[in-house]
């Protein structure tokens, strides 16, 4: 683990198999440090011995947060077993393999090694965006990679999410690069750029994004916020997902709730009132832009050893949509997850907001989206076909306005605000 403000990692503890589960205990040397912090106190408090797992869990959630998700696992299966195409979907490696084989420059402040005394980071060879796009296409087609491309793609295997991505290091910044895929039936990369840029314009705390091109395909660069440069050194910031904060695992993710997350914010976060307003605003924007993939791994917080702080928003990506009715990935109000503004307003008190304050947030976002839509499409150089396809389907879908609460100033023809 990289402790706060540290330039180098220290051994924090041991993760080992106990039957089908992975159990963790802190090292004696770590517990003896005056600057030691728990990996995440509600789950792994600083104490000797193996720390019991919650019933039904296979490993600690804050450690699972640092493990690869769909894309990273697919790359590791390809490079480890040579499985390709549909065959790769039938293969699963064990969690220790995923942790030990994925890149060391993972999100957050953890890494995993076989040795307790020697740290040997699994570093990737730097490659151009063109080379990385080529590697992504070969992985999709099940074509073996050259050693150089294989090593370059390793840099993104520790990342979450299902879409192809890799880490890019610059002199002054670090980025996550997200690539187009052969299965995209519309410009997903530019749609995410639009959503992220509009989110910033409505006033959300959002990771900065840029658009690039490789082999005639668009690439989205998302600036990393878990790395902080101080002088010539880069410090890592510890993070936990909302899934871990909610004490849920992948099998229970469908029970994740915005209201429960708001309750955790009230008790464990710094600047709770401001954070609640930010979370409510993100929920509203997710509905207005058609991002129904707002699951609990797409929300996260920095962890300083004592309190939590909401990270900038990321992975705000409008999802494919052929009809109107839609649901958010997390419950919004009680058992209701309907992608509607009315559902948000009904839950406003959970965020310490009055109904009027919730309506004001909605009105402000609608005004900005209406006024900034065309200029932001121009930023993305989005063609007329894609603009027409995204507008009122993903962005401002009419379903969001069903049962519209009084006070929201919106003309349902979508032409004026």
PDB file of C-alpha atoms in Angstrom, residues 62-200:
ATOM      1  CA  UNK A  62     -11.827  -2.972  -0.669  1.00  0.00           C
ATOM      2  CA  UNK A  63      -9.331  -5.466  -2.129  1.00  0.00           C
ATOM      3  CA  UNK A  64     -11.784  -6.617  -4.800  1.00  0.00           C
ATOM      4  CA  UNK A  65     -12.000  -2.936  -5.824  1.00  0.00           C
ATOM      5  CA  UNK A  66      -8.379  -3.205  -6.973  1.00  0.00           C
ATOM      6  CA  UNK A  67      -8.987  -6.322  -9.070  1.00  0.00           C
ATOM      7  CA  UNK A  68      -9.687  -6.236 -12.820  1.00  0.00           C
ATOM      8  CA  UNK A  69     -13.209  -6.259 -14.198  1.00  0.00           C
ATOM      9  CA  UNK A  70     -14.548  -7.515 -17.533  1.00  0.00           C
ATOM     10  CA  UNK A  71     -12.053  -6.000 -20.001  1.00  0.00           C
ATOM     11  CA  UNK A  72      -8.971  -6.546 -17.840  1.00  0.00           C
ATOM     12  CA  UNK A  73      -9.983 -10.131 -17.168  1.00  0.00           C
ATOM     13  CA  UNK A  74     -10.502 -10.766 -20.867  1.00  0.00           C
ATOM     14  CA  UNK A  75      -6.995  -9.498 -21.650  1.00  0.00           C
ATOM     15  CA  UNK A  76      -5.435 -11.603 -18.878  1.00  0.00           C
ATOM     16  CA  UNK A  77      -7.290 -14.744 -20.014  1.00  0.00           C
ATOM     17  CA  UNK A  78      -6.062 -14.074 -23.566  1.00  0.00           C
ATOM     18  CA  UNK A  79      -2.436 -13.589 -22.528  1.00  0.00           C
ATOM     19  CA  UNK A  80      -2.389 -16.337 -19.868  1.00  0.00           C
ATOM     20  CA  UNK A  81      -4.310 -19.146 -21.557  1.00  0.00           C
ATOM     21  CA  UNK A  82      -4.486 -18.043 -25.167  1.00  0.00           C
ATOM     22  CA  UNK A  83      -8.289 -18.248 -25.026  1.00  0.00           C
ATOM     23  CA  UNK A  84      -9.899 -16.100 -27.669  1.00  0.00           C
ATOM     24  CA  UNK A  85     -13.247 -14.934 -28.956  1.00  0.00           C
ATOM     25  CA  UNK A  86     -16.229 -16.765 -27.520  1.00  0.00           C
ATOM     26  CA  UNK A  87     -13.903 -19.271 -25.825  1.00  0.00           C
ATOM     27  CA  UNK A  88     -12.573 -16.529 -23.510  1.00  0.00           C
ATOM     28  CA  UNK A  89     -16.072 -15.927 -22.152  1.00  0.00           C
ATOM     29  CA  UNK A  90     -16.170 -19.529 -20.914  1.00  0.00           C
ATOM     30  CA  UNK A  91     -12.917 -19.228 -18.951  1.00  0.00           C
ATOM     31  CA  UNK A  92     -12.393 -17.773 -15.485  1.00  0.00           C
ATOM     32  CA  UNK A  93      -9.136 -17.422 -13.570  1.00  0.00           C
ATOM     33  CA  UNK A  94      -8.988 -17.270  -9.785  1.00  0.00           C
ATOM     34  CA  UNK A  95      -8.863 -13.908  -8.010  1.00  0.00           C
ATOM     35  CA  UNK A  96      -5.263 -14.257  -6.836  1.00  0.00           C
ATOM     36  CA  UNK A  97      -4.185 -14.741 -10.444  1.00  0.00           C
ATOM     37  CA  UNK A  98      -6.075 -11.636 -11.534  1.00  0.00           C
ATOM     38  CA  UNK A  99      -4.468  -9.605  -8.750  1.00  0.00           C
ATOM     39  CA  UNK A 100      -0.940 -10.912  -9.339  1.00  0.00           C
ATOM     40  CA  UNK A 101      -0.955 -10.814 -13.146  1.00  0.00           C
ATOM     41  CA  UNK A 102      -2.636  -7.432 -13.742  1.00  0.00           C
ATOM     42  CA  UNK A 103      -0.686  -4.197 -14.030  1.00  0.00           C
ATOM     43  CA  UNK A 104       0.724  -2.577 -10.898  1.00  0.00           C
ATOM     44  CA  UNK A 105      -0.383   0.956 -11.747  1.00  0.00           C
ATOM     45  CA  UNK A 106      -3.947   0.146 -10.759  1.00  0.00           C
ATOM     46  CA  UNK A 107      -6.587   2.594  -9.544  1.00  0.00           C
ATOM     47  CA  UNK A 108      -6.149   3.519  -5.894  1.00  0.00           C
ATOM     48  CA  UNK A 109      -3.197   2.853  -3.586  1.00  0.00           C
ATOM     49  CA  UNK A 110      -2.908  -0.953  -3.500  1.00  0.00           C
ATOM     50  CA  UNK A 111      -0.770  -3.444  -5.380  1.00  0.00           C
ATOM     51  CA  UNK A 112      -0.102  -7.163  -5.037  1.00  0.00           C
ATOM     52  CA  UNK A 113       3.176  -9.096  -4.997  1.00  0.00           C
ATOM     53  CA  UNK A 114       4.280 -12.651  -4.439  1.00  0.00           C
ATOM     54  CA  UNK A 115       7.217 -11.575  -2.272  1.00  0.00           C
ATOM     55  CA  UNK A 116       6.861  -9.889   1.138  1.00  0.00           C
ATOM     56  CA  UNK A 117      10.348  -8.376   0.901  1.00  0.00           C
ATOM     57  CA  UNK A 118      10.961  -7.389  -2.727  1.00  0.00           C
ATOM     58  CA  UNK A 119       8.659  -5.065  -4.684  1.00  0.00           C
ATOM     59  CA  UNK A 120       8.808  -5.662  -8.448  1.00  0.00           C
ATOM     60  CA  UNK A 121       6.155  -3.569 -10.228  1.00  0.00           C
ATOM     61  CA  UNK A 122       4.555  -5.033 -13.331  1.00  0.00           C
ATOM     62  CA  UNK A 123       5.176  -2.132 -15.658  1.00  0.00           C
ATOM     63  CA  UNK A 124       3.875  -1.760 -19.170  1.00  0.00           C
ATOM     64  CA  UNK A 125       5.856  -0.710 -22.177  1.00  0.00           C
ATOM     65  CA  UNK A 126       4.665   2.661 -23.441  1.00  0.00           C
ATOM     66  CA  UNK A 127       2.939   2.508 -26.801  1.00  0.00           C
ATOM     67  CA  UNK A 128       1.222   4.932 -29.145  1.00  0.00           C
ATOM     68  CA  UNK A 129      -2.559   5.178 -29.347  1.00  0.00           C
ATOM     69  CA  UNK A 130      -2.393   3.592 -32.800  1.00  0.00           C
ATOM     70  CA  UNK A 131      -0.501   0.590 -31.409  1.00  0.00           C
ATOM     71  CA  UNK A 132      -2.931   0.285 -28.526  1.00  0.00           C
ATOM     72  CA  UNK A 133      -5.981   0.502 -30.815  1.00  0.00           C
ATOM     73  CA  UNK A 134      -4.406  -2.263 -32.906  1.00  0.00           C
ATOM     74  CA  UNK A 135      -3.916  -4.366 -29.779  1.00  0.00           C
ATOM     75  CA  UNK A 136      -7.556  -3.835 -28.746  1.00  0.00           C
ATOM     76  CA  UNK A 137      -8.775  -4.998 -32.159  1.00  0.00           C
ATOM     77  CA  UNK A 138      -6.568  -8.083 -32.046  1.00  0.00           C
ATOM     78  CA  UNK A 139      -7.876  -9.008 -28.587  1.00  0.00           C
ATOM     79  CA  UNK A 140     -11.452  -8.690 -29.900  1.00  0.00           C
ATOM     80  CA  UNK A 141     -10.619 -10.945 -32.850  1.00  0.00           C
ATOM     81  CA  UNK A 142      -8.651 -13.428 -30.751  1.00  0.00           C
ATOM     82  CA  UNK A 143      -5.414 -12.768 -32.668  1.00  0.00           C
ATOM     83  CA  UNK A 144      -2.176 -13.342 -30.689  1.00  0.00           C
ATOM     84  CA  UNK A 145      -0.269 -10.180 -29.799  1.00  0.00           C
ATOM     85  CA  UNK A 146       3.391  -9.483 -30.309  1.00  0.00           C
ATOM     86  CA  UNK A 147       5.395  -9.375 -27.044  1.00  0.00           C
ATOM     87  CA  UNK A 148       5.587  -5.570 -27.220  1.00  0.00           C
ATOM     88  CA  UNK A 149       1.836  -5.109 -27.750  1.00  0.00           C
ATOM     89  CA  UNK A 150       1.079  -7.708 -25.107  1.00  0.00           C
ATOM     90  CA  UNK A 151       3.207  -5.817 -22.585  1.00  0.00           C
ATOM     91  CA  UNK A 152       1.660  -2.473 -23.561  1.00  0.00           C
ATOM     92  CA  UNK A 153      -1.888  -3.720 -23.047  1.00  0.00           C
ATOM     93  CA  UNK A 154      -0.945  -5.042 -19.589  1.00  0.00           C
ATOM     94  CA  UNK A 155      -1.090  -1.429 -18.403  1.00  0.00           C
ATOM     95  CA  UNK A 156      -4.883  -1.441 -18.495  1.00  0.00           C
ATOM     96  CA  UNK A 157      -5.668  -4.892 -17.114  1.00  0.00           C
ATOM     97  CA  UNK A 158      -6.156  -3.668 -13.537  1.00  0.00           C
ATOM     98  CA  UNK A 159      -8.922  -1.236 -14.541  1.00  0.00           C
ATOM     99  CA  UNK A 160     -12.629  -1.792 -14.005  1.00  0.00           C
ATOM    100  CA  UNK A 161     -15.393  -1.729 -16.583  1.00  0.00           C
ATOM    101  CA  UNK A 162     -16.263  -3.719 -19.669  1.00  0.00           C
ATOM    102  CA  UNK A 163     -14.951  -1.435 -22.438  1.00  0.00           C
ATOM    103  CA  UNK A 164     -11.372  -1.624 -23.779  1.00  0.00           C
ATOM    104  CA  UNK A 165      -9.089   0.754 -21.912  1.00  0.00           C
ATOM    105  CA  UNK A 166      -5.459   1.266 -21.016  1.00  0.00           C
ATOM    106  CA  UNK A 167      -3.419   3.630 -18.847  1.00  0.00           C
ATOM    107  CA  UNK A 168      -1.399   6.381 -20.508  1.00  0.00           C
ATOM    108  CA  UNK A 169       1.415   8.174 -18.692  1.00  0.00           C
ATOM    109  CA  UNK A 170       2.431  11.691 -19.689  1.00  0.00           C
ATOM    110  CA  UNK A 171       5.060  13.940 -18.152  1.00  0.00           C
ATOM    111  CA  UNK A 172       2.528  16.129 -16.357  1.00  0.00           C
ATOM    112  CA  UNK A 173      -0.649  14.023 -16.411  1.00  0.00           C
ATOM    113  CA  UNK A 174      -1.903  10.465 -16.318  1.00  0.00           C
ATOM    114  CA  UNK A 175      -4.890   9.271 -18.326  1.00  0.00           C
ATOM    115  CA  UNK A 176      -7.205   6.334 -18.860  1.00  0.00           C
ATOM    116  CA  UNK A 177      -7.660   5.825 -22.602  1.00  0.00           C
ATOM    117  CA  UNK A 178     -10.988   4.312 -23.711  1.00  0.00           C
ATOM    118  CA  UNK A 179     -11.214   2.828 -27.186  1.00  0.00           C
ATOM    119  CA  UNK A 180     -13.877   2.205 -29.798  1.00  0.00           C
ATOM    120  CA  UNK A 181     -14.902  -1.396 -30.435  1.00  0.00           C
ATOM    121  CA  UNK A 182     -16.074  -3.293 -33.487  1.00  0.00           C
ATOM    122  CA  UNK A 183     -19.473  -3.876 -31.853  1.00  0.00           C
ATOM    123  CA  UNK A 184     -20.284  -0.164 -31.402  1.00  0.00           C
ATOM    124  CA  UNK A 185     -23.360   0.665 -33.491  1.00  0.00           C
ATOM    125  CA  UNK A 186     -23.062   4.371 -32.700  1.00  0.00           C
ATOM    126  CA  UNK A 187     -20.171   6.570 -31.572  1.00  0.00           C
ATOM    127  CA  UNK A 188     -19.942   5.484 -27.928  1.00  0.00           C
ATOM    128  CA  UNK A 189     -16.648   7.302 -27.348  1.00  0.00           C
ATOM    129  CA  UNK A 190     -18.005  10.660 -28.471  1.00  0.00           C
ATOM    130  CA  UNK A 191     -21.262  10.076 -26.579  1.00  0.00           C
ATOM    131  CA  UNK A 192     -19.268   9.657 -23.366  1.00  0.00           C
ATOM    132  CA  UNK A 193     -17.222  12.754 -24.191  1.00  0.00           C
ATOM    133  CA  UNK A 194     -20.464  14.712 -24.640  1.00  0.00           C
ATOM    134  CA  UNK A 195     -21.863  13.483 -21.332  1.00  0.00           C
ATOM    135  CA  UNK A 196     -18.676  14.213 -19.398  1.00  0.00           C
ATOM    136  CA  UNK A 197     -18.308  17.688 -20.884  1.00  0.00           C
ATOM    137  CA  UNK A 198     -21.980  18.549 -20.305  1.00  0.00           C
ATOM    138  CA  UNK A 199     -21.717  17.233 -16.747  1.00  0.00           C
ATOM    139  CA  UNK A 200     -18.884  19.671 -16.113  1.00  0.00           C
TER     140      UNK A 200
END
